[in-house]
PDB file of C-alpha atoms in Angstrom:
ATOM      1  CA  UNK A   1      98.030 115.232 135.455  1.00  0.00           C
ATOM      2  CA  UNK A   2      98.250 118.166 137.778  1.00  0.00           C
ATOM      3  CA  UNK A   3      96.894 121.639 138.020  1.00  0.00           C
ATOM      4  CA  UNK A   4      98.691 122.955 134.774  1.00  0.00           C
ATOM      5  CA  UNK A   5      96.788 120.067 131.915  1.00  0.00           C
ATOM      6  CA  UNK A   6      93.901 122.193 132.300  1.00  0.00           C
ATOM      7  CA  UNK A   7      92.923 125.972 132.476  1.00  0.00           C
ATOM      8  CA  UNK A   8      89.915 125.248 135.408  1.00  0.00           C
ATOM      9  CA  UNK A   9      89.850 128.303 137.480  1.00  0.00           C
ATOM     10  CA  UNK A  10      86.904 131.423 137.566  1.00  0.00           C
ATOM     11  CA  UNK A  11      83.346 130.841 138.099  1.00  0.00           C
ATOM     12  CA  UNK A  12      80.913 127.769 137.609  1.00  0.00           C
ATOM     13  CA  UNK A  13      77.801 126.718 138.434  1.00  0.00           C
ATOM     14  CA  UNK A  14      77.075 123.357 139.870  1.00  0.00           C
ATOM     15  CA  UNK A  15      74.081 123.558 137.684  1.00  0.00           C
ATOM     16  CA  UNK A  16      70.459 122.535 139.054  1.00  0.00           C
ATOM     17  CA  UNK A  17      69.239 119.773 137.728  1.00  0.00           C
ATOM     18  CA  UNK A  18      65.146 120.732 136.343  1.00  0.00           C
ATOM     19  CA  UNK A  19      61.907 118.310 136.727  1.00  0.00           C
ATOM     20  CA  UNK A  20      58.666 118.860 135.598  1.00  0.00           C
ATOM     21  CA  UNK A  21      55.846 119.686 137.857  1.00  0.00           C
ATOM     22  CA  UNK A  22      55.253 115.495 137.725  1.00  0.00           C
ATOM     23  CA  UNK A  23      58.651 114.966 139.310  1.00  0.00           C
ATOM     24  CA  UNK A  24      60.073 114.137 135.442  1.00  0.00           C
ATOM     25  CA  UNK A  25      63.242 114.943 134.206  1.00  0.00           C
ATOM     26  CA  UNK A  26      63.172 118.136 131.832  1.00  0.00           C
ATOM     27  CA  UNK A  27      65.874 117.806 129.412  1.00  0.00           C
ATOM     28  CA  UNK A  28      64.501 120.553 127.818  1.00  0.00           C
ATOM     29  CA  UNK A  29      65.044 123.123 130.469  1.00  0.00           C
ATOM     30  CA  UNK A  30      68.059 121.655 130.935  1.00  0.00           C
ATOM     31  CA  UNK A  31      68.947 122.885 127.943  1.00  0.00           C
ATOM     32  CA  UNK A  32      68.336 126.124 128.091  1.00  0.00           C
ATOM     33  CA  UNK A  33      69.793 126.596 131.223  1.00  0.00           C
ATOM     34  CA  UNK A  34      73.798 125.522 130.240  1.00  0.00           C
ATOM     35  CA  UNK A  35      72.228 128.232 127.065  1.00  0.00           C
ATOM     36  CA  UNK A  36      72.068 130.942 129.645  1.00  0.00           C
ATOM     37  CA  UNK A  37      75.226 130.465 131.514  1.00  0.00           C
ATOM     38  CA  UNK A  38      77.284 130.557 127.929  1.00  0.00           C
ATOM     39  CA  UNK A  39      75.246 133.584 127.321  1.00  0.00           C
ATOM     40  CA  UNK A  40      76.819 134.857 131.135  1.00  0.00           C
ATOM     41  CA  UNK A  41      79.857 133.514 129.996  1.00  0.00           C
ATOM     42  CA  UNK A  42      80.926 131.344 133.230  1.00  0.00           C
ATOM     43  CA  UNK A  43      84.025 129.372 133.179  1.00  0.00           C
ATOM     44  CA  UNK A  44      83.006 126.090 133.387  1.00  0.00           C
ATOM     45  CA  UNK A  45      79.537 123.388 135.034  1.00  0.00           C
ATOM     46  CA  UNK A  46      80.196 121.612 137.109  1.00  0.00           C
ATOM     47  CA  UNK A  47      76.312 118.472 136.226  1.00  0.00           C
ATOM     48  CA  UNK A  48      75.058 116.672 139.017  1.00  0.00           C
ATOM     49  CA  UNK A  49      77.068 117.590 141.862  1.00  0.00           C
ATOM     50  CA  UNK A  50      74.735 118.755 145.683  1.00  0.00           C
ATOM     51  CA  UNK A  51      72.962 121.230 143.567  1.00  0.00           C
ATOM     52  CA  UNK A  52      72.248 118.621 140.613  1.00  0.00           C
ATOM     53  CA  UNK A  53      70.475 116.697 142.884  1.00  0.00           C
ATOM     54  CA  UNK A  54      71.930 113.238 142.467  1.00  0.00           C
ATOM     55  CA  UNK A  55      70.603 111.246 144.590  1.00  0.00           C
ATOM     56  CA  UNK A  56      67.072 111.353 144.310  1.00  0.00           C
ATOM     57  CA  UNK A  57      68.089 110.826 140.390  1.00  0.00           C
ATOM     58  CA  UNK A  58      68.117 106.923 138.645  1.00  0.00           C
ATOM     59  CA  UNK A  59      71.688 106.161 136.842  1.00  0.00           C
ATOM     60  CA  UNK A  60      70.009 106.298 133.773  1.00  0.00           C
ATOM     61  CA  UNK A  61      68.830 109.764 135.093  1.00  0.00           C
ATOM     62  CA  UNK A  62      72.310 111.050 135.644  1.00  0.00           C
ATOM     63  CA  UNK A  63      73.297 109.665 132.640  1.00  0.00           C
ATOM     64  CA  UNK A  64      70.910 111.144 129.945  1.00  0.00           C
ATOM     65  CA  UNK A  65      71.339 114.354 132.913  1.00  0.00           C
ATOM     66  CA  UNK A  66      75.427 114.054 131.152  1.00  0.00           C
ATOM     67  CA  UNK A  67      74.771 113.863 127.337  1.00  0.00           C
ATOM     68  CA  UNK A  68      72.077 116.540 127.903  1.00  0.00           C
ATOM     69  CA  UNK A  69      74.947 119.376 129.249  1.00  0.00           C
ATOM     70  CA  UNK A  70      77.236 118.376 127.135  1.00  0.00           C
ATOM     71  CA  UNK A  71      75.818 118.009 124.091  1.00  0.00           C
ATOM     72  CA  UNK A  72      74.228 121.999 124.896  1.00  0.00           C
ATOM     73  CA  UNK A  73      77.394 122.945 126.179  1.00  0.00           C
ATOM     74  CA  UNK A  74      79.223 122.261 123.037  1.00  0.00           C
ATOM     75  CA  UNK A  75      82.610 123.198 124.336  1.00  0.00           C
ATOM     76  CA  UNK A  76      81.852 126.560 124.919  1.00  0.00           C
ATOM     77  CA  UNK A  77      83.183 125.407 128.293  1.00  0.00           C
ATOM     78  CA  UNK A  78      84.974 123.065 130.137  1.00  0.00           C
ATOM     79  CA  UNK A  79      81.479 120.385 131.800  1.00  0.00           C
ATOM     80  CA  UNK A  80      82.742 118.425 134.629  1.00  0.00           C
ATOM     81  CA  UNK A  81      79.751 114.977 135.338  1.00  0.00           C
ATOM     82  CA  UNK A  82      79.449 114.303 139.154  1.00  0.00           C
ATOM     83  CA  UNK A  83      79.864 110.076 139.590  1.00  0.00           C
ATOM     84  CA  UNK A  84      79.242 110.351 143.074  1.00  0.00           C
ATOM     85  CA  UNK A  85      78.222 107.035 144.739  1.00  0.00           C
ATOM     86  CA  UNK A  86      78.382 104.663 147.695  1.00  0.00           C
ATOM     87  CA  UNK A  87      80.204 102.122 145.530  1.00  0.00           C
ATOM     88  CA  UNK A  88      83.635 103.025 143.311  1.00  0.00           C
ATOM     89  CA  UNK A  89      82.150 101.161 141.499  1.00  0.00           C
ATOM     90  CA  UNK A  90      78.985 102.954 141.404  1.00  0.00           C
ATOM     91  CA  UNK A  91      81.207 106.053 140.589  1.00  0.00           C
ATOM     92  CA  UNK A  92      83.162 104.440 138.229  1.00  0.00           C
ATOM     93  CA  UNK A  93      80.531 103.472 135.135  1.00  0.00           C
ATOM     94  CA  UNK A  94      78.996 106.905 135.810  1.00  0.00           C
ATOM     95  CA  UNK A  95      82.683 107.867 134.829  1.00  0.00           C
ATOM     96  CA  UNK A  96      83.457 106.177 132.143  1.00  0.00           C
ATOM     97  CA  UNK A  97      79.745 107.050 130.988  1.00  0.00           C
ATOM     98  CA  UNK A  98      80.924 111.041 131.489  1.00  0.00           C
ATOM     99  CA  UNK A  99      84.473 110.340 129.417  1.00  0.00           C
ATOM    100  CA  UNK A 100      82.166 108.545 126.628  1.00  0.00           C
ATOM    101  CA  UNK A 101      79.895 112.039 126.708  1.00  0.00           C
ATOM    102  CA  UNK A 102      82.920 114.346 126.028  1.00  0.00           C
ATOM    103  CA  UNK A 103      82.742 115.584 129.320  1.00  0.00           C
ATOM    104  CA  UNK A 104      85.496 117.388 129.881  1.00  0.00           C
ATOM    105  CA  UNK A 105      86.783 114.973 134.066  1.00  0.00           C
ATOM    106  CA  UNK A 106      84.367 114.192 137.059  1.00  0.00           C
ATOM    107  CA  UNK A 107      84.155 114.749 140.444  1.00  0.00           C
ATOM    108  CA  UNK A 108      83.385 112.851 143.242  1.00  0.00           C
ATOM    109  CA  UNK A 109      82.750 112.914 146.458  1.00  0.00           C
ATOM    110  CA  UNK A 110      84.288 110.256 149.354  1.00  0.00           C
ATOM    111  CA  UNK A 111      80.670 107.810 149.670  1.00  0.00           C
ATOM    112  CA  UNK A 112      78.074 109.894 151.402  1.00  0.00           C
ATOM    113  CA  UNK A 113      76.896 108.461 155.114  1.00  0.00           C
ATOM    114  CA  UNK A 114      80.267 105.468 154.911  1.00  0.00           C
ATOM    115  CA  UNK A 115      82.574 108.105 156.579  1.00  0.00           C
ATOM    116  CA  UNK A 116      85.202 106.013 155.657  1.00  0.00           C
ATOM    117  CA  UNK A 117      89.493 106.842 156.906  1.00  0.00           C
ATOM    118  CA  UNK A 118      92.187 108.049 155.511  1.00  0.00           C
ATOM    119  CA  UNK A 119      93.449 104.682 153.359  1.00  0.00           C
ATOM    120  CA  UNK A 120      89.843 104.401 152.706  1.00  0.00           C
ATOM    121  CA  UNK A 121      88.768 107.504 151.852  1.00  0.00           C
ATOM    122  CA  UNK A 122      92.627 107.494 148.673  1.00  0.00           C
ATOM    123  CA  UNK A 123      91.636 103.749 147.991  1.00  0.00           C
ATOM    124  CA  UNK A 124      88.818 105.182 146.557  1.00  0.00           C
ATOM    125  CA  UNK A 125      89.290 107.932 144.945  1.00  0.00           C
ATOM    126  CA  UNK A 126      92.332 106.048 143.346  1.00  0.00           C
ATOM    127  CA  UNK A 127      89.849 103.992 141.106  1.00  0.00           C
ATOM    128  CA  UNK A 128      87.268 105.830 140.906  1.00  0.00           C
ATOM    129  CA  UNK A 129      89.689 108.796 139.300  1.00  0.00           C
ATOM    130  CA  UNK A 130      91.595 105.666 137.374  1.00  0.00           C
ATOM    131  CA  UNK A 131      88.646 104.381 135.543  1.00  0.00           C
ATOM    132  CA  UNK A 132      88.897 106.888 133.315  1.00  0.00           C
ATOM    133  CA  UNK A 133      91.711 109.067 131.487  1.00  0.00           C
ATOM    134  CA  UNK A 134      90.232 112.206 132.819  1.00  0.00           C
ATOM    135  CA  UNK A 135      90.826 115.126 134.809  1.00  0.00           C
ATOM    136  CA  UNK A 136      89.309 114.471 138.587  1.00  0.00           C
ATOM    137  CA  UNK A 137      88.331 116.798 140.841  1.00  0.00           C
ATOM    138  CA  UNK A 138      88.284 115.677 144.386  1.00  0.00           C
ATOM    139  CA  UNK A 139      85.104 116.712 146.036  1.00  0.00           C
ATOM    140  CA  UNK A 140      84.801 117.663 149.672  1.00  0.00           C
ATOM    141  CA  UNK A 141      81.780 118.147 151.299  1.00  0.00           C
ATOM    142  CA  UNK A 142      81.414 117.300 155.119  1.00  0.00           C
ATOM    143  CA  UNK A 143      77.561 119.120 155.444  1.00  0.00           C
ATOM    144  CA  UNK A 144      76.844 116.068 153.092  1.00  0.00           C
ATOM    145  CA  UNK A 145      78.858 112.897 153.473  1.00  0.00           C
ATOM    146  CA  UNK A 146      79.583 113.781 157.177  1.00  0.00           C
ATOM    147  CA  UNK A 147      83.318 113.385 156.868  1.00  0.00           C
ATOM    148  CA  UNK A 148      85.960 116.696 156.685  1.00  0.00           C
ATOM    149  CA  UNK A 149      88.404 115.868 154.250  1.00  0.00           C
ATOM    150  CA  UNK A 150      90.280 118.958 156.344  1.00  0.00           C
ATOM    151  CA  UNK A 151      90.700 117.567 159.975  1.00  0.00           C
ATOM    152  CA  UNK A 152      92.466 114.264 158.684  1.00  0.00           C
ATOM    153  CA  UNK A 153      96.551 115.483 158.930  1.00  0.00           C
ATOM    154  CA  UNK A 154      97.582 114.798 155.638  1.00  0.00           C
ATOM    155  CA  UNK A 155      94.996 113.357 154.010  1.00  0.00           C
ATOM    156  CA  UNK A 156      94.549 116.029 150.486  1.00  0.00           C
ATOM    157  CA  UNK A 157      97.971 115.859 150.199  1.00  0.00           C
ATOM    158  CA  UNK A 158      97.743 111.911 149.257  1.00  0.00           C
ATOM    159  CA  UNK A 159      94.831 112.641 147.239  1.00  0.00           C
ATOM    160  CA  UNK A 160      96.120 115.333 145.388  1.00  0.00           C
ATOM    161  CA  UNK A 161      99.316 113.290 144.247  1.00  0.00           C
ATOM    162  CA  UNK A 162      96.347 111.086 142.793  1.00  0.00           C
ATOM    163  CA  UNK A 163      98.189 110.034 138.881  1.00  0.00           C
ATOM    164  CA  UNK A 164      94.861 111.898 137.586  1.00  0.00           C
ATOM    165  CA  UNK A 165      93.201 114.032 140.734  1.00  0.00           C
ATOM    166  CA  UNK A 166      93.694 118.056 139.038  1.00  0.00           C
ATOM    167  CA  UNK A 167      91.675 119.211 140.837  1.00  0.00           C
ATOM    168  CA  UNK A 168      89.612 120.396 144.770  1.00  0.00           C
ATOM    169  CA  UNK A 169      86.548 121.310 145.201  1.00  0.00           C
ATOM    170  CA  UNK A 170      87.079 122.347 149.297  1.00  0.00           C
ATOM    171  CA  UNK A 171      83.570 123.036 150.646  1.00  0.00           C
ATOM    172  CA  UNK A 172      83.865 122.677 154.076  1.00  0.00           C
ATOM    173  CA  UNK A 173      82.195 125.389 156.096  1.00  0.00           C
ATOM    174  CA  UNK A 174      85.744 126.189 157.675  1.00  0.00           C
ATOM    175  CA  UNK A 175      87.085 128.682 155.866  1.00  0.00           C
ATOM    176  CA  UNK A 176      90.376 128.808 157.261  1.00  0.00           C
ATOM    177  CA  UNK A 177      90.656 125.332 157.125  1.00  0.00           C
ATOM    178  CA  UNK A 178      90.316 125.624 153.136  1.00  0.00           C
ATOM    179  CA  UNK A 179      93.340 128.039 152.830  1.00  0.00           C
ATOM    180  CA  UNK A 180      95.170 125.878 154.058  1.00  0.00           C
ATOM    181  CA  UNK A 181      93.761 123.215 152.053  1.00  0.00           C
ATOM    182  CA  UNK A 182      94.784 126.268 149.453  1.00  0.00           C
ATOM    183  CA  UNK A 183      98.703 126.144 150.772  1.00  0.00           C
ATOM    184  CA  UNK A 184      99.010 123.027 151.142  1.00  0.00           C
ATOM    185  CA  UNK A 185      97.605 121.594 148.117  1.00  0.00           C
ATOM    186  CA  UNK A 186      98.012 124.398 145.482  1.00  0.00           C
ATOM    187  CA  UNK A 187     101.051 124.078 144.234  1.00  0.00           C
ATOM    188  CA  UNK A 188      99.613 120.808 142.744  1.00  0.00           C
ATOM    189  CA  UNK A 189      96.551 120.588 142.037  1.00  0.00           C
ATOM    190  CA  UNK A 190      93.733 123.773 141.650  1.00  0.00           C
ATOM    191  CA  UNK A 191      91.982 124.405 143.878  1.00  0.00           C
ATOM    192  CA  UNK A 192      87.951 125.699 143.715  1.00  0.00           C
ATOM    193  CA  UNK A 193      86.395 126.969 147.422  1.00  0.00           C
ATOM    194  CA  UNK A 194      84.910 130.632 148.883  1.00  0.00           C
ATOM    195  CA  UNK A 195      86.493 133.134 147.864  1.00  0.00           C
ATOM    196  CA  UNK A 196      83.496 135.154 146.958  1.00  0.00           C
ATOM    197  CA  UNK A 197      84.733 137.584 149.958  1.00  0.00           C
ATOM    198  CA  UNK A 198      87.019 140.308 150.115  1.00  0.00           C
ATOM    199  CA  UNK A 199      88.546 137.891 152.686  1.00  0.00           C
ATOM    200  CA  UNK A 200      88.817 134.728 149.946  1.00  0.00           C
ATOM    201  CA  UNK A 201      89.977 137.974 147.136  1.00  0.00           C
ATOM    202  CA  UNK A 202      92.899 139.176 149.375  1.00  0.00           C
ATOM    203  CA  UNK A 203      93.577 135.226 149.397  1.00  0.00           C
ATOM    204  CA  UNK A 204      93.039 135.379 145.456  1.00  0.00           C
ATOM    205  CA  UNK A 205      95.870 137.656 145.184  1.00  0.00           C
ATOM    206  CA  UNK A 206      98.142 136.148 148.316  1.00  0.00           C
ATOM    207  CA  UNK A 207      98.131 132.948 149.154  1.00  0.00           C
ATOM    208  CA  UNK A 208      96.736 130.817 145.972  1.00  0.00           C
ATOM    209  CA  UNK A 209      93.483 129.578 144.476  1.00  0.00           C
ATOM    210  CA  UNK A 210      91.245 129.396 141.311  1.00  0.00           C
ATOM    211  CA  UNK A 211      87.544 129.540 141.119  1.00  0.00           C
ATOM    212  CA  UNK A 212      84.091 129.281 143.022  1.00  0.00           C
ATOM    213  CA  UNK A 213      81.238 126.341 142.134  1.00  0.00           C
ATOM    214  CA  UNK A 214      78.726 127.672 142.846  1.00  0.00           C
ATOM    215  CA  UNK A 215      75.561 126.397 143.449  1.00  0.00           C
ATOM    216  CA  UNK A 216      72.688 127.513 140.624  1.00  0.00           C
ATOM    217  CA  UNK A 217      75.177 130.448 139.037  1.00  0.00           C
ATOM    218  CA  UNK A 218      72.404 133.566 140.629  1.00  0.00           C
ATOM    219  CA  UNK A 219      75.007 134.777 140.926  1.00  0.00           C
ATOM    220  CA  UNK A 220      77.133 134.895 137.543  1.00  0.00           C
ATOM    221  CA  UNK A 221      76.344 138.457 136.810  1.00  0.00           C
ATOM    222  CA  UNK A 222      78.142 140.234 139.232  1.00  0.00           C
ATOM    223  CA  UNK A 223      81.159 136.355 139.833  1.00  0.00           C
ATOM    224  CA  UNK A 224      82.148 136.201 136.612  1.00  0.00           C
ATOM    225  CA  UNK A 225      83.491 139.866 136.031  1.00  0.00           C
ATOM    226  CA  UNK A 226      84.812 139.725 140.159  1.00  0.00           C
ATOM    227  CA  UNK A 227      87.037 136.710 139.538  1.00  0.00           C
ATOM    228  CA  UNK A 228      87.715 138.619 135.526  1.00  0.00           C
ATOM    229  CA  UNK A 229      89.036 141.123 137.891  1.00  0.00           C
ATOM    230  CA  UNK A 230      91.318 138.590 139.706  1.00  0.00           C
ATOM    231  CA  UNK A 231      92.780 137.729 136.650  1.00  0.00           C
ATOM    232  CA  UNK A 232      93.445 141.633 135.687  1.00  0.00           C
ATOM    233  CA  UNK A 233      94.928 141.766 139.459  1.00  0.00           C
ATOM    234  CA  UNK A 234      92.516 144.982 139.116  1.00  0.00           C
ATOM    235  CA  UNK A 235      91.804 144.379 143.772  1.00  0.00           C
ATOM    236  CA  UNK A 236      89.767 148.146 143.825  1.00  0.00           C
ATOM    237  CA  UNK A 237      86.563 146.358 140.670  1.00  0.00           C
ATOM    238  CA  UNK A 238      86.900 143.143 142.503  1.00  0.00           C
ATOM    239  CA  UNK A 239      85.949 144.474 145.249  1.00  0.00           C
ATOM    240  CA  UNK A 240      82.913 146.788 143.475  1.00  0.00           C
ATOM    241  CA  UNK A 241      81.907 143.309 142.302  1.00  0.00           C
ATOM    242  CA  UNK A 242      81.998 140.692 145.025  1.00  0.00           C
ATOM    243  CA  UNK A 243      80.439 143.731 147.596  1.00  0.00           C
ATOM    244  CA  UNK A 244      77.094 142.966 144.544  1.00  0.00           C
ATOM    245  CA  UNK A 245      77.554 139.542 145.260  1.00  0.00           C
ATOM    246  CA  UNK A 246      77.981 138.980 149.055  1.00  0.00           C
ATOM    247  CA  UNK A 247      74.648 141.956 149.198  1.00  0.00           C
ATOM    248  CA  UNK A 248      72.628 138.971 147.327  1.00  0.00           C
ATOM    249  CA  UNK A 249      74.311 135.416 148.391  1.00  0.00           C
ATOM    250  CA  UNK A 250      74.438 136.252 151.972  1.00  0.00           C
ATOM    251  CA  UNK A 251      71.113 136.848 152.783  1.00  0.00           C
ATOM    252  CA  UNK A 252      70.687 134.001 151.222  1.00  0.00           C
ATOM    253  CA  UNK A 253      73.059 131.190 151.788  1.00  0.00           C
ATOM    254  CA  UNK A 254      74.825 130.118 155.414  1.00  0.00           C
ATOM    255  CA  UNK A 255      78.575 129.800 156.610  1.00  0.00           C
ATOM    256  CA  UNK A 256      78.356 126.449 156.244  1.00  0.00           C
ATOM    257  CA  UNK A 257      76.151 125.968 152.906  1.00  0.00           C
ATOM    258  CA  UNK A 258      73.056 125.965 154.388  1.00  0.00           C
ATOM    259  CA  UNK A 259      70.068 127.782 153.757  1.00  0.00           C
ATOM    260  CA  UNK A 260      68.747 131.019 155.965  1.00  0.00           C
ATOM    261  CA  UNK A 261      64.775 130.538 154.320  1.00  0.00           C
ATOM    262  CA  UNK A 262      65.007 126.616 153.789  1.00  0.00           C
ATOM    263  CA  UNK A 263      66.416 123.894 152.116  1.00  0.00           C
ATOM    264  CA  UNK A 264      70.047 125.507 149.636  1.00  0.00           C
ATOM    265  CA  UNK A 265      68.076 123.312 146.440  1.00  0.00           C
ATOM    266  CA  UNK A 266      64.148 124.512 146.826  1.00  0.00           C
ATOM    267  CA  UNK A 267      65.895 127.848 148.172  1.00  0.00           C
ATOM    268  CA  UNK A 268      67.514 128.464 144.952  1.00  0.00           C
ATOM    269  CA  UNK A 269      65.040 127.372 142.542  1.00  0.00           C
ATOM    270  CA  UNK A 270      62.162 129.730 143.806  1.00  0.00           C
ATOM    271  CA  UNK A 271      64.751 132.640 143.548  1.00  0.00           C
ATOM    272  CA  UNK A 272      66.021 131.058 139.675  1.00  0.00           C
ATOM    273  CA  UNK A 273      62.414 131.350 139.257  1.00  0.00           C
ATOM    274  CA  UNK A 274      62.282 134.420 140.624  1.00  0.00           C
ATOM    275  CA  UNK A 275      63.842 135.764 137.989  1.00  0.00           C
ATOM    276  CA  UNK A 276      62.863 133.985 135.382  1.00  0.00           C
ATOM    277  CA  UNK A 277      65.231 131.270 134.603  1.00  0.00           C
ATOM    278  CA  UNK A 278      64.853 127.459 133.498  1.00  0.00           C
ATOM    279  CA  UNK A 279      65.488 125.435 137.343  1.00  0.00           C
ATOM    280  CA  UNK A 280      62.069 123.938 136.948  1.00  0.00           C
ATOM    281  CA  UNK A 281      61.359 121.846 140.575  1.00  0.00           C
ATOM    282  CA  UNK A 282      62.750 120.170 143.280  1.00  0.00           C
ATOM    283  CA  UNK A 283      62.107 115.795 143.723  1.00  0.00           C
ATOM    284  CA  UNK A 284      61.281 114.188 146.863  1.00  0.00           C
ATOM    285  CA  UNK A 285      62.557 114.330 149.707  1.00  0.00           C
ATOM    286  CA  UNK A 286      63.163 117.246 148.715  1.00  0.00           C
ATOM    287  CA  UNK A 287      60.187 119.940 148.720  1.00  0.00           C
ATOM    288  CA  UNK A 288      59.811 122.582 147.097  1.00  0.00           C
ATOM    289  CA  UNK A 289      59.165 126.835 148.652  1.00  0.00           C
ATOM    290  CA  UNK A 290      55.383 127.309 148.815  1.00  0.00           C
ATOM    291  CA  UNK A 291      55.277 129.745 152.036  1.00  0.00           C
ATOM    292  CA  UNK A 292      54.057 133.425 150.602  1.00  0.00           C
ATOM    293  CA  UNK A 293      55.683 135.042 153.465  1.00  0.00           C
ATOM    294  CA  UNK A 294      59.171 133.273 152.707  1.00  0.00           C
ATOM    295  CA  UNK A 295      58.723 133.626 148.972  1.00  0.00           C
ATOM    296  CA  UNK A 296      58.118 137.091 149.478  1.00  0.00           C
ATOM    297  CA  UNK A 297      61.595 137.666 151.449  1.00  0.00           C
ATOM    298  CA  UNK A 298      63.032 135.755 148.938  1.00  0.00           C
ATOM    299  CA  UNK A 299      61.353 138.735 146.157  1.00  0.00           C
ATOM    300  CA  UNK A 300      62.817 141.128 148.291  1.00  0.00           C
ATOM    301  CA  UNK A 301      65.874 140.247 148.670  1.00  0.00           C
ATOM    302  CA  UNK A 302      66.570 139.786 144.948  1.00  0.00           C
ATOM    303  CA  UNK A 303      65.103 143.210 144.088  1.00  0.00           C
ATOM    304  CA  UNK A 304      67.227 144.833 146.615  1.00  0.00           C
ATOM    305  CA  UNK A 305      70.339 143.042 145.641  1.00  0.00           C
ATOM    306  CA  UNK A 306      69.685 144.828 141.606  1.00  0.00           C
ATOM    307  CA  UNK A 307      70.062 140.879 139.741  1.00  0.00           C
ATOM    308  CA  UNK A 308      67.757 140.286 137.744  1.00  0.00           C
ATOM    309  CA  UNK A 309      68.768 143.920 135.721  1.00  0.00           C
ATOM    310  CA  UNK A 310      72.580 143.044 136.059  1.00  0.00           C
ATOM    311  CA  UNK A 311      70.867 139.205 134.516  1.00  0.00           C
ATOM    312  CA  UNK A 312      69.638 140.219 131.599  1.00  0.00           C
ATOM    313  CA  UNK A 313      72.232 142.199 130.614  1.00  0.00           C
ATOM    314  CA  UNK A 314      74.917 139.725 130.786  1.00  0.00           C
ATOM    315  CA  UNK A 315      72.228 137.428 129.045  1.00  0.00           C
ATOM    316  CA  UNK A 316      72.573 140.429 126.035  1.00  0.00           C
ATOM    317  CA  UNK A 317      75.770 141.521 126.295  1.00  0.00           C
ATOM    318  CA  UNK A 318      76.518 137.948 126.302  1.00  0.00           C
ATOM    319  CA  UNK A 319      74.174 137.042 122.460  1.00  0.00           C
ATOM    320  CA  UNK A 320      74.777 140.180 121.756  1.00  0.00           C
ATOM    321  CA  UNK A 321      78.561 138.965 121.710  1.00  0.00           C
TER     322      UNK A 321
END
């Protein structure tokens, strides 16, 4: 397989997993979230990724989340299931289940905490990516696993050459390193990275790159039309949309993907709640944002960005279609 075997591109939310106030999995909210994404006309979705709090779920819960998401999306856009875990065996078992649900692909980071060598990393991804016939996305997430694949010479190229690997999600905080990834492997695999800014637009138009997989999808009303404009090579329109997106995300998320006001996932779910979106609650070890000053700051950012009105318009347009 290679990049031409999938049509993965554009704007994908990395879906949060909604939990209830008591920490229970809220499958109704999860299904509603998938329908919201369909209304916003996103290009795909990642489920059980970092934003999905896979680390605080049991394997049975992760399987349930995958089943509910695939069923709710019902083929309207690609669904990739995150199968990150500490061992290749556990990741492979989750991948086999994802294939059985009808998912369109699977994704994994290197094993968290372990800090694998280059050869160990390649072997891990070789094992997990061939556990099924599904297309596979390698996830570089230095903030979460303390290993930046882009710092190891030649590693991304080796991973791109694995039989089932068709894409890389490069979430390094080093933007120039991400561009190196694009330049090195985008002829062979799809590259999702940090493109939702003017520099990213220039890269997409001239160097390459395929899309963003973005925590939560709050910015979808601006990011979806941005990528439509990029596909049409309409740089002027794309700049207008990406400036709107940055006016929101730039005040919430730091370049290293940390949150400006709190941990990224509690911050995301607080913003989703302000927008009336079914993000649900976080689960420990994460804690919800309850500080009134922080909530007021988030409320001001949402109001200034205009995203609430844009979201309502996007949902209305999607349902009318």
